[in-house]
Amino acid sequence: MSAFSSWFRVLLLLLVLTAPARAALPDAPERPAAAQPLPPDTGPAPRLRRPDAARLQELRGQREFQYLEPTTRAEQSAWSLFWARVWQTIIEWLNSRSYGHFWRWVFYALFLGAGVFVVLKLLQIDFTAMLGRSPRRVPLAYDTAAENIHEVDFTTRLAEAEAAGNWRLAVRLGYLQLLKTMSDRGLINWQPDKTNHTYLAELPPTGTLRADFREITRQFEFVWYGELALSALLYERVRAGHRAFQTLVAGGSAARRAA
């Protein structure tokens, strides 16, 4: 009886000591249930809501939404602002997609051509002479800067220029001869510092005299100042016009004397 009581007490003590430990043990995890497929979505497609463009523009203009404070700059001149805008446009163009394909090579070609042109100018190379033959400059038979139409022997000078094939000088001498004829007839008041168009304005507006002299003046300026190359055939046409105009001036003077 005493032995049984002893074993019973020991067993009861073990039950008391192990009871808190068993209560503290976590429950065994439950095994997850098998995944079930979701039913198909048969509802209407969602509609995206876009903000109003005018409202966005209004918000951008408000100071509360401008997080970068503009830096204060010194006042620039209109010329500086113009070049700043030009360079900004160029930079935007260089960053565009069209520049990355075709226009990049066009820009390179223009830049290379400008560089070659600057080098030729610095070396004092005649660019037009490289593309074609430069006009032949014939030495003049006399000094044109100090000429006086009343002191020039036009008959002799014209014969010398035509014999030498100096058609440019011959056209000038023929034009000056016409000025002398009109001055002798009292149609113009010749002065060394007057221009050809001044003499044109002095001619009477009626008749064909002013129109004919305008055409002769145009031909002379093309040949003399524009250095237009003349052949013997072209010179003969210009010279024929000079003779016809001189005859017209002489005939008009005779008619005025007879009247």
XYZ file of N, CA and C in Angstrom:
777
model
N 0.838 -1.191 0.000
C 0.000 0.000 0.000
C 0.871 1.237 0.000
N 1.909 1.265 0.724
C 2.835 2.414 0.752
C 3.585 2.555 -0.551
N 3.947 1.424 -1.212
C 4.668 1.478 -2.507
C 3.762 2.060 -3.580
N 2.509 1.654 -3.588
C 1.575 2.171 -4.582
C 1.358 3.674 -4.416
N 1.300 4.131 -3.187
C 1.123 5.557 -2.933
C 2.317 6.349 -3.422
N 3.466 5.779 -3.280
C 4.684 6.488 -3.734
C 4.682 6.652 -5.247
N 4.379 5.590 -6.009
C 4.333 5.687 -7.475
C 3.242 6.648 -7.952
N 2.134 6.659 -7.241
C 1.045 7.549 -7.622
C 1.455 9.006 -7.449
N 2.148 9.317 -6.388
C 2.617 10.683 -6.138
C 3.627 11.113 -7.203
N 4.513 10.170 -7.556
C 5.527 10.532 -8.590
C 4.847 10.814 -9.908
N 3.869 9.971 -10.283
C 3.167 10.167 -11.536
C 2.389 11.475 -11.525
N 1.753 11.798 -10.405
C 1.017 13.047 -10.312
C 1.935 14.254 -10.426
N 3.151 14.159 -9.823
C 4.117 15.264 -9.900
C 4.589 15.477 -11.343
N 4.791 14.377 -12.060
C 5.229 14.516 -13.471
C 4.149 15.174 -14.328
N 2.881 14.819 -14.028
C 1.794 15.424 -14.789
C 1.708 16.919 -14.533
N 1.918 17.299 -13.274
C 1.871 18.729 -12.933
C 3.010 19.496 -13.598
N 4.202 18.942 -13.662
C 5.369 19.636 -14.223
C 5.293 19.747 -15.753
N 4.744 18.738 -16.384
C 4.722 18.759 -17.862
C 3.495 19.436 -18.431
N 2.528 19.768 -17.637
C 1.308 20.410 -18.163
C 1.581 21.777 -18.792
N 2.354 22.713 -18.185
C 2.616 24.017 -18.848
C 3.387 23.876 -20.153
N 4.319 22.901 -20.186
C 5.108 22.726 -21.419
C 4.227 22.297 -22.563
N 3.283 21.428 -22.336
C 2.392 20.984 -23.395
C 1.459 22.122 -23.854
N 1.060 22.928 -22.907
C 0.185 24.047 -23.292
C 0.914 25.065 -24.137
N 2.235 25.172 -23.898
C 3.025 26.168 -24.657
C 3.348 25.716 -26.059
N 3.269 24.424 -26.341
C 3.612 23.940 -27.683
C 2.614 24.473 -28.705
N 3.096 24.984 -29.872
C 2.165 25.494 -30.906
C 1.395 24.369 -31.540
N 0.243 24.764 -32.007
C -0.552 23.747 -32.688
C 0.104 23.358 -34.002
N -0.077 22.205 -34.408
C 0.494 21.729 -35.676
C -0.154 22.491 -36.826
N 0.667 22.973 -37.789
C 0.105 23.748 -38.913
C -0.849 22.906 -39.728
N -1.900 23.607 -40.101
C -2.875 22.902 -40.923
C -2.405 22.863 -42.368
N -2.642 21.829 -43.004
C -2.242 21.652 -44.399
C -3.140 22.537 -45.284
N -2.514 23.322 -46.151
C -3.336 24.219 -46.995
C -4.246 23.425 -47.897
N -5.367 24.059 -48.120
C -6.321 23.404 -49.016
C -5.858 23.558 -50.455
N -6.263 22.723 -51.291
C -5.879 22.761 -52.710
C -6.395 24.050 -53.354
N -5.515 24.731 -54.230
C -5.885 25.990 -54.894
C -7.034 25.772 -55.839
N -7.991 26.682 -55.738
C -9.170 26.606 -56.588
C -9.057 27.647 -57.709
N -9.318 27.314 -58.971
C -9.241 28.303 -60.078
C -10.289 29.384 -59.930
N -9.865 30.638 -60.286
C -10.786 31.766 -60.202
C -11.763 31.744 -61.359
N -12.945 32.192 -61.121
C -13.915 32.227 -62.222
C -13.534 33.299 -63.242
N -13.850 33.137 -64.496
C -13.503 34.135 -65.535
C -14.197 35.466 -65.274
N -13.467 36.557 -65.665
C -14.004 37.913 -65.473
C -14.922 38.234 -66.641
N -16.142 38.338 -66.366
C -17.135 38.631 -67.411
C -17.674 40.052 -67.338
N -17.068 40.874 -66.478
C -17.549 42.244 -66.334
C -17.037 43.148 -67.454
N -17.490 44.403 -67.541
C -17.030 45.349 -68.589
C -15.577 45.745 -68.374
N -14.893 46.067 -69.492
C -13.485 46.475 -69.423
C -13.369 47.815 -68.688
N -12.329 47.988 -67.892
C -12.176 49.249 -67.155
C -11.893 50.419 -68.103
N -12.380 51.576 -67.814
C -12.173 52.789 -68.604
C -11.196 53.704 -67.877
N -10.140 54.065 -68.600
C -9.130 54.931 -68.004
C -9.629 56.372 -67.992
N -9.432 57.020 -66.921
C -9.812 58.416 -66.774
C -8.584 59.291 -66.952
N -8.611 60.137 -67.964
C -7.495 61.046 -68.220
C -7.831 62.428 -67.684
N -6.855 63.072 -67.098
C -7.122 64.411 -66.571
C -7.372 65.402 -67.692
N -8.098 66.428 -67.399
C -8.411 67.460 -68.376
C -7.146 68.252 -68.721
N -6.909 68.447 -70.037
C -5.691 69.145 -70.474
C -5.668 70.587 -70.001
N -6.806 71.246 -70.031
C -6.847 72.640 -69.579
C -6.557 72.738 -68.084
N -7.051 71.757 -67.338
C -6.798 71.764 -65.894
C -5.318 71.525 -65.602
N -4.686 70.622 -66.359
C -3.257 70.383 -66.179
C -2.436 71.631 -66.487
N -2.809 72.315 -67.573
C -2.088 73.539 -67.926
C -2.246 74.594 -66.846
N -3.437 74.665 -66.259
C -3.670 75.622 -65.177
C -2.831 75.287 -63.956
N -2.721 73.996 -63.641
C -1.916 73.594 -62.490
C -0.438 73.840 -62.727
N 0.027 73.644 -63.965
C 1.447 73.904 -64.254
C 1.798 75.370 -64.055
N 0.834 76.246 -64.307
C 1.106 77.665 -64.154
C 1.080 78.161 -62.731
N 0.628 77.358 -61.792
C 0.585 77.779 -60.403
C 1.955 77.639 -59.752
N 2.266 78.595 -58.943
C 3.586 78.632 -58.303
C 3.783 77.449 -57.351
N 2.688 76.956 -56.725
C 2.825 75.850 -55.771
C 3.348 74.576 -56.412
N 3.137 74.420 -57.710
C 3.581 73.214 -58.395
C 4.900 73.414 -59.135
N 5.534 74.564 -58.997
C 6.839 74.820 -59.605
C 7.900 74.625 -58.531
N 8.498 73.450 -58.546
C 9.406 73.071 -57.473
C 10.817 73.608 -57.680
N 11.160 74.038 -58.907
C 12.474 74.595 -59.172
C 12.338 76.099 -59.265
N 12.967 76.784 -58.364
C 12.925 78.238 -58.382
C 13.829 78.755 -59.497
N 13.332 79.655 -60.331
C 14.191 80.182 -61.402
C 15.324 81.015 -60.832
N 16.513 80.807 -61.401
C 17.681 81.564 -60.962
C 17.632 82.967 -61.559
N 18.053 83.918 -60.806
C 18.053 85.309 -61.267
C 19.235 85.525 -62.201
N 18.953 86.097 -63.369
C 19.987 86.381 -64.355
C 20.055 87.881 -64.603
N 21.211 88.295 -65.018
C 21.379 89.703 -65.354
C 20.603 90.014 -66.635
N 20.157 91.214 -66.757
C 19.394 91.604 -67.930
C 20.272 91.504 -69.170
N 19.739 90.832 -70.211
C 20.465 90.645 -71.453
C 19.897 91.566 -72.519
N 20.763 91.908 -73.453
C 20.330 92.761 -74.551
C 19.515 91.941 -75.550
N 18.849 92.658 -76.437
C 18.045 91.980 -77.456
C 18.918 91.138 -78.378
N 20.141 91.604 -78.641
C 21.062 90.842 -79.501
C 21.480 89.538 -78.829
N 21.763 89.583 -77.518
C 22.139 88.370 -76.785
C 20.984 87.387 -76.711
N 19.773 87.908 -76.493
C 18.608 87.028 -76.460
C 18.359 86.387 -77.813
N 18.612 87.134 -78.887
C 18.433 86.576 -80.229
C 19.372 85.410 -80.471
N 20.674 85.581 -80.145
C 21.635 84.495 -80.373
C 21.392 83.332 -79.429
N 20.916 83.618 -78.214
C 20.586 82.521 -77.304
C 19.453 81.675 -77.872
N 18.459 82.324 -78.452
C 17.354 81.585 -79.059
C 17.823 80.810 -80.285
N 18.744 81.418 -81.057
C 19.261 80.714 -82.242
C 20.014 79.455 -81.838
N 20.891 79.562 -80.845
C 21.654 78.388 -80.410
C 20.745 77.342 -79.779
N 19.714 77.778 -79.091
C 18.761 76.812 -78.525
C 18.047 76.054 -79.636
N 17.669 76.752 -80.700
C 17.029 76.089 -81.832
C 17.970 75.105 -82.505
N 19.243 75.493 -82.645
C 20.217 74.595 -83.272
C 20.423 73.347 -82.428
N 20.520 73.519 -81.108
C 20.717 72.360 -80.227
C 19.516 71.426 -80.284
N 18.312 71.990 -80.288
C 17.122 71.145 -80.387
C 17.078 70.409 -81.715
N 17.525 71.067 -82.778
C 17.546 70.410 -84.085
C 18.583 69.299 -84.131
N 19.756 69.535 -83.509
C 20.790 68.505 -83.486
C 20.355 67.288 -82.692
N 19.479 67.486 -81.713
C 19.005 66.367 -80.900
C 17.767 65.695 -81.471
N 17.248 66.199 -82.586
C 16.049 65.621 -83.167
C 16.377 64.333 -83.915
N 15.354 63.562 -84.212
C 15.543 62.291 -84.900
C 15.894 62.493 -86.365
N 15.343 63.541 -86.982
C 15.646 63.771 -88.396
C 17.112 64.102 -88.601
N 17.723 64.806 -87.612
C 19.143 65.125 -87.754
C 19.995 63.866 -87.690
N 19.580 62.883 -86.942
C 20.377 61.672 -86.784
C 20.469 60.841 -88.038
N 19.672 61.112 -89.071
C 19.696 60.305 -90.279
C 20.235 61.107 -91.470
N 19.387 61.868 -92.117
C 19.784 62.533 -93.351
C 20.480 63.869 -93.113
N 19.881 64.703 -92.264
C 20.385 66.063 -92.110
C 21.740 66.113 -91.444
N 22.163 65.083 -90.742
C 23.497 65.108 -90.149
C 24.559 65.191 -91.240
N 24.386 64.413 -92.303
C 25.381 64.439 -93.378
C 25.307 65.730 -94.166
N 24.118 66.300 -94.307
C 24.022 67.604 -94.961
C 24.739 68.672 -94.142
N 24.570 68.621 -92.840
C 25.244 69.583 -91.962
C 26.762 69.410 -92.045
N 27.245 68.179 -92.073
C 28.675 67.938 -92.199
C 29.209 68.485 -93.521
N 28.465 68.296 -94.612
C 28.908 68.782 -95.914
C 28.985 70.305 -95.943
N 27.969 70.971 -95.379
C 27.992 72.436 -95.336
C 29.133 72.947 -94.472
N 29.372 72.296 -93.353
C 30.459 72.714 -92.472
C 31.811 72.529 -93.164
N 31.968 71.417 -93.891
C 33.221 71.177 -94.603
C 33.416 72.194 -95.720
N 32.318 72.512 -96.458
C 32.424 73.503 -97.527
C 32.783 74.882 -96.994
N 32.190 75.261 -95.857
C 32.521 76.560 -95.265
C 33.981 76.603 -94.818
N 34.475 75.492 -94.289
C 35.875 75.448 -93.879
C 36.823 75.585 -95.053
N 36.508 74.907 -96.162
C 37.348 75.014 -97.358
C 37.324 76.439 -97.901
N 36.138 77.066 -97.882
C 36.032 78.441 -98.383
C 36.866 79.399 -97.543
N 36.845 79.247 -96.228
C 37.628 80.120 -95.350
C 39.117 79.929 -95.587
N 39.546 78.685 -95.773
C 40.967 78.414 -96.016
C 41.409 79.047 -97.330
N 40.595 78.936 -98.373
C 40.947 79.534 -99.661
C 41.022 81.056 -99.566
N 40.108 81.656 -98.767
C 40.166 83.103 -98.596
C 41.409 83.530 -97.826
N 41.784 82.755 -96.814
C 42.977 83.099 -96.049
C 44.233 82.957 -96.894
N 44.238 81.999 -97.797
C 45.390 81.809 -98.691
C 45.345 82.730 -99.902
N 44.268 83.551 -99.995
C 44.097 84.497 -101.095
C 44.083 83.792 -102.446
N 43.330 82.709 -102.509
C 43.163 81.950 -103.742
C 41.846 82.351 -104.379
N 41.890 82.646 -105.680
C 40.689 83.045 -106.404
C 39.822 81.812 -106.632
N 38.698 81.752 -105.904
C 37.828 80.573 -105.984
C 37.141 80.493 -107.348
N 36.759 81.637 -107.931
C 36.096 81.622 -109.233
C 37.043 81.189 -110.344
N 38.329 81.508 -110.184
C 39.284 81.086 -111.207
C 39.489 79.580 -111.198
N 39.262 78.926 -110.049
C 39.391 77.477 -109.974
C 38.246 76.779 -110.695
N 37.070 77.399 -110.748
C 35.922 76.785 -111.404
C 35.888 77.057 -112.896
N 36.479 78.114 -113.332
C 36.473 78.437 -114.751
C 37.548 79.456 -115.057
N 37.672 79.797 -116.324
C 38.702 80.741 -116.735
C 38.286 82.148 -116.365
N 39.175 82.859 -115.721
C 38.898 84.241 -115.349
C 38.940 85.125 -116.589
N 38.184 86.206 -116.585
C 38.154 87.068 -117.760
C 39.507 87.696 -118.024
N 39.826 87.765 -119.279
C 41.110 88.331 -119.696
C 41.058 89.841 -119.593
N 41.980 90.394 -118.862
C 42.047 91.845 -118.662
C 43.042 92.445 -119.658
N 42.522 93.305 -120.529
C 43.350 93.932 -121.546
C 43.793 95.296 -121.046
N 45.070 95.618 -121.125
C 45.523 96.940 -120.681
C 44.887 98.038 -121.520
N 44.476 99.093 -120.851
C 43.822 100.203 -121.538
C 44.840 101.062 -122.255
N 44.366 101.706 -123.310
C 45.271 102.519 -124.124
C 45.519 103.882 -123.504
N 44.722 104.273 -122.507
C 44.899 105.584 -121.892
C 44.276 105.550 -120.517
N 44.535 106.590 -119.778
C 44.018 106.688 -118.411
C 42.577 107.162 -118.469
N 41.633 106.315 -117.990
C 40.214 106.666 -118.050
C 39.787 107.543 -116.890
N 40.601 107.637 -115.854
C 40.200 108.411 -114.687
C 40.232 109.908 -114.952
N 41.116 110.332 -115.842
C 41.270 111.776 -116.088
C 40.919 112.130 -117.529
N 39.986 111.406 -118.152
C 39.662 111.635 -119.548
C 38.717 112.837 -119.689
N 38.809 113.484 -120.822
C 37.946 114.605 -121.185
C 37.449 114.323 -122.593
N 36.141 114.178 -122.741
C 35.611 113.757 -124.028
C 35.868 114.791 -125.120
N 36.110 116.030 -124.743
C 36.373 117.066 -125.730
C 37.840 117.106 -126.150
N 38.681 116.286 -125.558
C 40.100 116.253 -125.888
C 40.536 114.932 -126.498
N 39.619 113.967 -126.641
C 39.950 112.649 -127.155
C 39.674 112.598 -128.653
N 40.653 112.070 -129.415
C 40.470 111.851 -130.847
C 39.804 110.473 -131.011
N 38.466 110.477 -131.037
C 37.736 109.221 -131.037
C 37.957 108.426 -132.315
N 38.114 109.079 -133.430
C 38.305 108.352 -134.691
C 39.588 107.523 -134.638
N 40.675 108.150 -134.162
C 41.954 107.441 -134.094
C 41.930 106.371 -133.008
N 41.404 106.704 -131.845
C 41.378 105.752 -130.725
C 40.502 104.532 -131.053
N 39.357 104.753 -131.676
C 38.494 103.641 -132.036
C 39.167 102.727 -133.056
N 39.843 103.322 -134.013
C 40.535 102.507 -135.010
C 41.632 101.659 -134.357
N 42.389 102.225 -133.417
C 43.442 101.476 -132.734
C 42.859 100.323 -131.896
N 41.754 100.595 -131.167
C 41.166 99.558 -130.329
C 40.581 98.425 -131.163
N 39.938 98.762 -132.283
C 39.369 97.720 -133.135
C 40.455 96.914 -133.827
N 41.552 97.555 -134.203
C 42.648 96.815 -134.841
C 43.313 95.855 -133.860
N 43.355 96.221 -132.570
C 43.963 95.361 -131.554
C 42.986 94.317 -131.021
N 41.727 94.364 -131.444
C 40.739 93.417 -130.922
C 40.319 93.700 -129.491
N 40.545 94.907 -129.045
C 40.166 95.298 -127.692
C 38.729 95.814 -127.747
N 37.779 94.885 -127.833
C 36.372 95.251 -128.015
C 35.821 95.986 -126.798
N 36.283 95.654 -125.614
C 35.789 96.317 -124.408
C 36.141 97.798 -124.431
N 37.383 98.123 -124.766
C 37.790 99.524 -124.852
C 37.075 100.228 -125.992
N 36.846 99.524 -127.094
C 36.165 100.137 -128.238
C 34.724 100.501 -127.876
N 34.047 99.671 -127.087
C 32.683 99.995 -126.652
C 32.685 101.239 -125.785
N 33.675 101.357 -124.904
C 33.739 102.538 -124.045
C 33.992 103.795 -124.876
N 34.905 103.714 -125.820
C 35.185 104.884 -126.650
C 33.961 105.279 -127.469
N 33.222 104.290 -127.972
C 32.011 104.605 -128.725
C 30.955 105.249 -127.849
N 30.847 104.818 -126.603
C 29.879 105.416 -125.686
C 30.260 106.859 -125.358
N 31.543 107.098 -125.104
C 31.995 108.466 -124.828
C 31.813 109.361 -126.046
N 31.968 108.808 -127.225
C 31.752 109.592 -128.435
C 30.293 110.035 -128.542
N 29.380 109.152 -128.127
C 27.966 109.540 -128.138
C 27.700 110.654 -127.126
N 28.343 110.579 -125.951
C 28.181 111.663 -124.973
C 28.683 112.993 -125.548
N 29.793 112.945 -126.258
C 30.329 114.178 -126.854
C 29.369 114.718 -127.912
N 28.781 113.828 -128.710
C 27.842 114.275 -129.742
C 26.621 114.928 -129.114
N 26.060 114.318 -128.052
C 24.896 114.908 -127.391
C 25.258 116.215 -126.702
N 26.491 116.305 -126.170
C 26.915 117.559 -125.539
C 27.078 118.662 -126.576
N 27.634 118.305 -127.739
C 27.793 119.303 -128.791
C 26.447 119.771 -129.329
N 25.438 118.896 -129.307
C 24.115 119.260 -129.814
C 23.265 119.942 -128.751
N 23.783 120.106 -127.532
C 23.051 120.772 -126.474
C 21.993 119.904 -125.807
N 22.057 118.591 -125.978
C 21.077 117.707 -125.353
C 21.413 117.430 -123.890
N 22.687 117.420 -123.550
C 23.113 117.189 -122.178
C 24.168 118.222 -121.817
N 24.382 118.386 -120.522
C 25.440 119.257 -120.017
C 26.517 118.362 -119.424
N 27.558 118.098 -120.206
C 28.567 117.119 -119.788
C 29.431 117.687 -118.667
N 29.630 116.871 -117.622
C 30.532 117.190 -116.519
C 31.258 115.889 -116.127
N 32.542 115.960 -115.758
C 33.295 114.729 -115.462
C 32.724 113.939 -114.285
N 32.054 114.615 -113.343
C 31.588 113.923 -112.150
C 30.140 113.440 -112.263
N 29.510 113.598 -113.416
C 28.141 113.141 -113.586
C 28.101 111.655 -113.916
N 26.972 111.039 -113.593
C 26.795 109.623 -113.904
C 26.029 109.468 -115.216
N 26.053 108.244 -115.734
C 25.358 107.984 -116.994
C 23.850 108.186 -116.852
N 23.306 107.825 -115.703
C 21.869 107.973 -115.504
C 21.474 109.437 -115.329
N 22.409 110.272 -114.930
C 22.130 111.708 -114.883
C 21.951 112.252 -116.296
N 22.808 111.814 -117.216
C 22.650 112.221 -118.613
C 21.343 111.681 -119.190
N 20.960 110.492 -118.762
C 19.704 109.910 -119.250
C 18.513 110.756 -118.818
N 18.554 111.282 -117.583
C 17.450 112.114 -117.099
C 17.415 113.470 -117.799
N 18.544 113.937 -118.360
C 18.576 115.232 -119.036
C 17.993 115.168 -120.443
N 17.836 113.982 -121.006
C 17.292 113.862 -122.360
C 15.792 114.124 -122.340
N 15.234 114.609 -123.434
C 13.795 114.885 -123.469
C 12.999 113.600 -123.307
N 11.912 113.637 -122.526
C 11.135 112.415 -122.278
C 10.341 111.949 -123.487
N 10.066 112.828 -124.429
C 9.284 112.454 -125.608
C 10.205 111.871 -126.678
N 9.637 111.060 -127.547
C 10.418 110.458 -128.615
C 11.152 109.207 -128.136
N 11.982 108.685 -129.007
C 12.720 107.447 -128.726
C 14.148 107.708 -128.268
N 14.535 108.968 -128.126
C 15.927 109.269 -127.807
C 16.314 108.723 -126.441
N 15.491 108.955 -125.427
C 15.820 108.498 -124.085
C 15.795 106.966 -124.003
N 14.809 106.330 -124.626
C 14.726 104.862 -124.583
C 15.927 104.226 -125.272
N 16.338 104.768 -126.420
C 17.489 104.210 -127.133
C 18.773 104.388 -126.327
N 18.940 105.558 -125.710
C 20.147 105.783 -124.924
C 20.156 104.924 -123.657
N 18.978 104.632 -123.103
C 18.922 103.738 -121.940
C 19.441 102.344 -122.302
N 19.062 101.840 -123.467
C 19.539 100.521 -123.900
C 21.038 100.538 -124.173
N 21.527 101.602 -124.792
C 22.962 101.710 -125.060
C 23.745 101.803 -123.753
N 23.205 102.528 -122.761
C 23.854 102.625 -121.455
C 23.897 101.263 -120.770
N 22.826 100.497 -120.866
C 22.797 99.162 -120.258
C 23.855 98.253 -120.879
N 23.991 98.302 -122.207
C 25.008 97.492 -122.869
C 26.417 97.908 -122.452
N 26.643 99.219 -122.366
C 27.960 99.705 -121.974
C 28.329 99.275 -120.561
N 27.399 99.371 -119.636
C 27.704 99.002 -118.253
C 27.954 97.507 -118.108
N 27.246 96.692 -118.880
C 27.512 95.255 -118.855
C 28.912 94.950 -119.359
N 29.316 95.634 -120.426
C 30.623 95.351 -121.029
C 31.750 95.940 -120.189
N 31.615 97.188 -119.773
C 32.726 97.873 -119.113
C 32.840 97.505 -117.632
N 31.758 97.667 -116.881
C 31.811 97.396 -115.454
C 31.614 95.908 -115.142
N 30.784 95.234 -115.920
C 30.588 93.801 -115.708
C 31.617 92.935 -116.404
N 32.517 93.546 -117.200
C 33.574 92.823 -117.915
C 32.997 91.677 -118.743
N 31.911 91.963 -119.438
C 31.298 90.969 -120.311
C 32.192 90.736 -121.522
N 32.522 89.468 -121.770
C 33.396 89.137 -122.902
C 32.634 89.332 -124.205
N 33.263 89.990 -125.157
C 32.650 90.266 -126.448
C 33.432 89.586 -127.558
N 32.688 89.096 -128.531
C 33.314 88.609 -129.768
C 33.223 89.714 -130.813
N 33.863 89.505 -131.949
C 33.828 90.509 -133.013
C 32.402 90.704 -133.529
N 31.618 89.618 -133.574
C 30.238 89.726 -134.053
C 29.376 90.521 -133.081
N 29.513 90.250 -131.773
C 28.735 90.997 -130.786
C 29.138 92.468 -130.761
N 30.428 92.718 -130.902
C 30.864 94.113 -130.911
C 30.282 94.863 -132.101
N 30.177 94.184 -133.228
C 29.639 94.852 -134.414
C 28.172 95.217 -134.212
N 27.448 94.393 -133.478
C 26.047 94.719 -133.186
C 25.960 95.940 -132.274
N 26.836 95.986 -131.239
C 26.828 97.139 -130.340
C 27.226 98.402 -131.098
N 28.225 98.267 -131.955
C 28.697 99.426 -132.714
C 27.638 99.923 -133.689
N 26.854 99.018 -134.263
C 25.767 99.424 -135.157
C 24.719 100.229 -134.398
N 24.450 99.843 -133.163
C 23.526 100.621 -132.348
C 24.045 102.011 -132.053
N 25.366 102.141 -131.843
C 25.965 103.459 -131.624
C 25.792 104.343 -132.862
N 26.042 103.771 -134.047
C 25.937 104.564 -135.278
C 24.500 105.013 -135.504
N 23.539 104.116 -135.236
C 22.132 104.482 -135.433
C 21.721 105.581 -134.467
N 22.192 105.524 -133.227
C 21.843 106.559 -132.254
C 22.490 107.890 -132.629
N 23.733 107.839 -133.137
C 24.385 109.079 -133.533
C 23.662 109.723 -134.714
N 23.163 108.902 -135.625
C 22.384 109.433 -136.737
C 21.079 110.053 -136.253
N 20.443 109.395 -135.228
C 19.213 109.924 -134.668
C 19.461 111.277 -134.007
N 20.563 111.414 -133.271
C 20.868 112.678 -132.622
C 21.138 113.767 -133.651
N 21.897 113.408 -134.701
C 22.183 114.409 -135.731
C 20.916 114.821 -136.467
N 20.028 113.876 -136.739
C 18.779 114.215 -137.421
C 17.875 115.061 -136.563
N 17.807 114.798 -135.279
C 16.996 115.614 -134.388
C 17.529 117.018 -134.255
N 18.844 117.178 -134.259
C 19.428 118.514 -134.183
C 19.145 119.306 -135.445
N 19.226 118.623 -136.618
C 18.942 119.325 -137.872
C 17.490 119.753 -137.918
N 16.588 118.908 -137.400
C 15.177 119.277 -137.428
C 14.920 120.474 -136.509
N 15.610 120.555 -135.374
C 15.427 121.680 -134.468
C 15.967 122.966 -135.085
N 17.095 122.853 -135.832
C 17.639 124.055 -136.487
C 16.707 124.549 -137.601
N 16.115 123.592 -138.328
C 15.225 123.997 -139.424
C 13.966 124.639 -138.871
N 13.493 124.161 -137.733
C 12.323 124.757 -137.128
C 12.640 126.146 -136.612
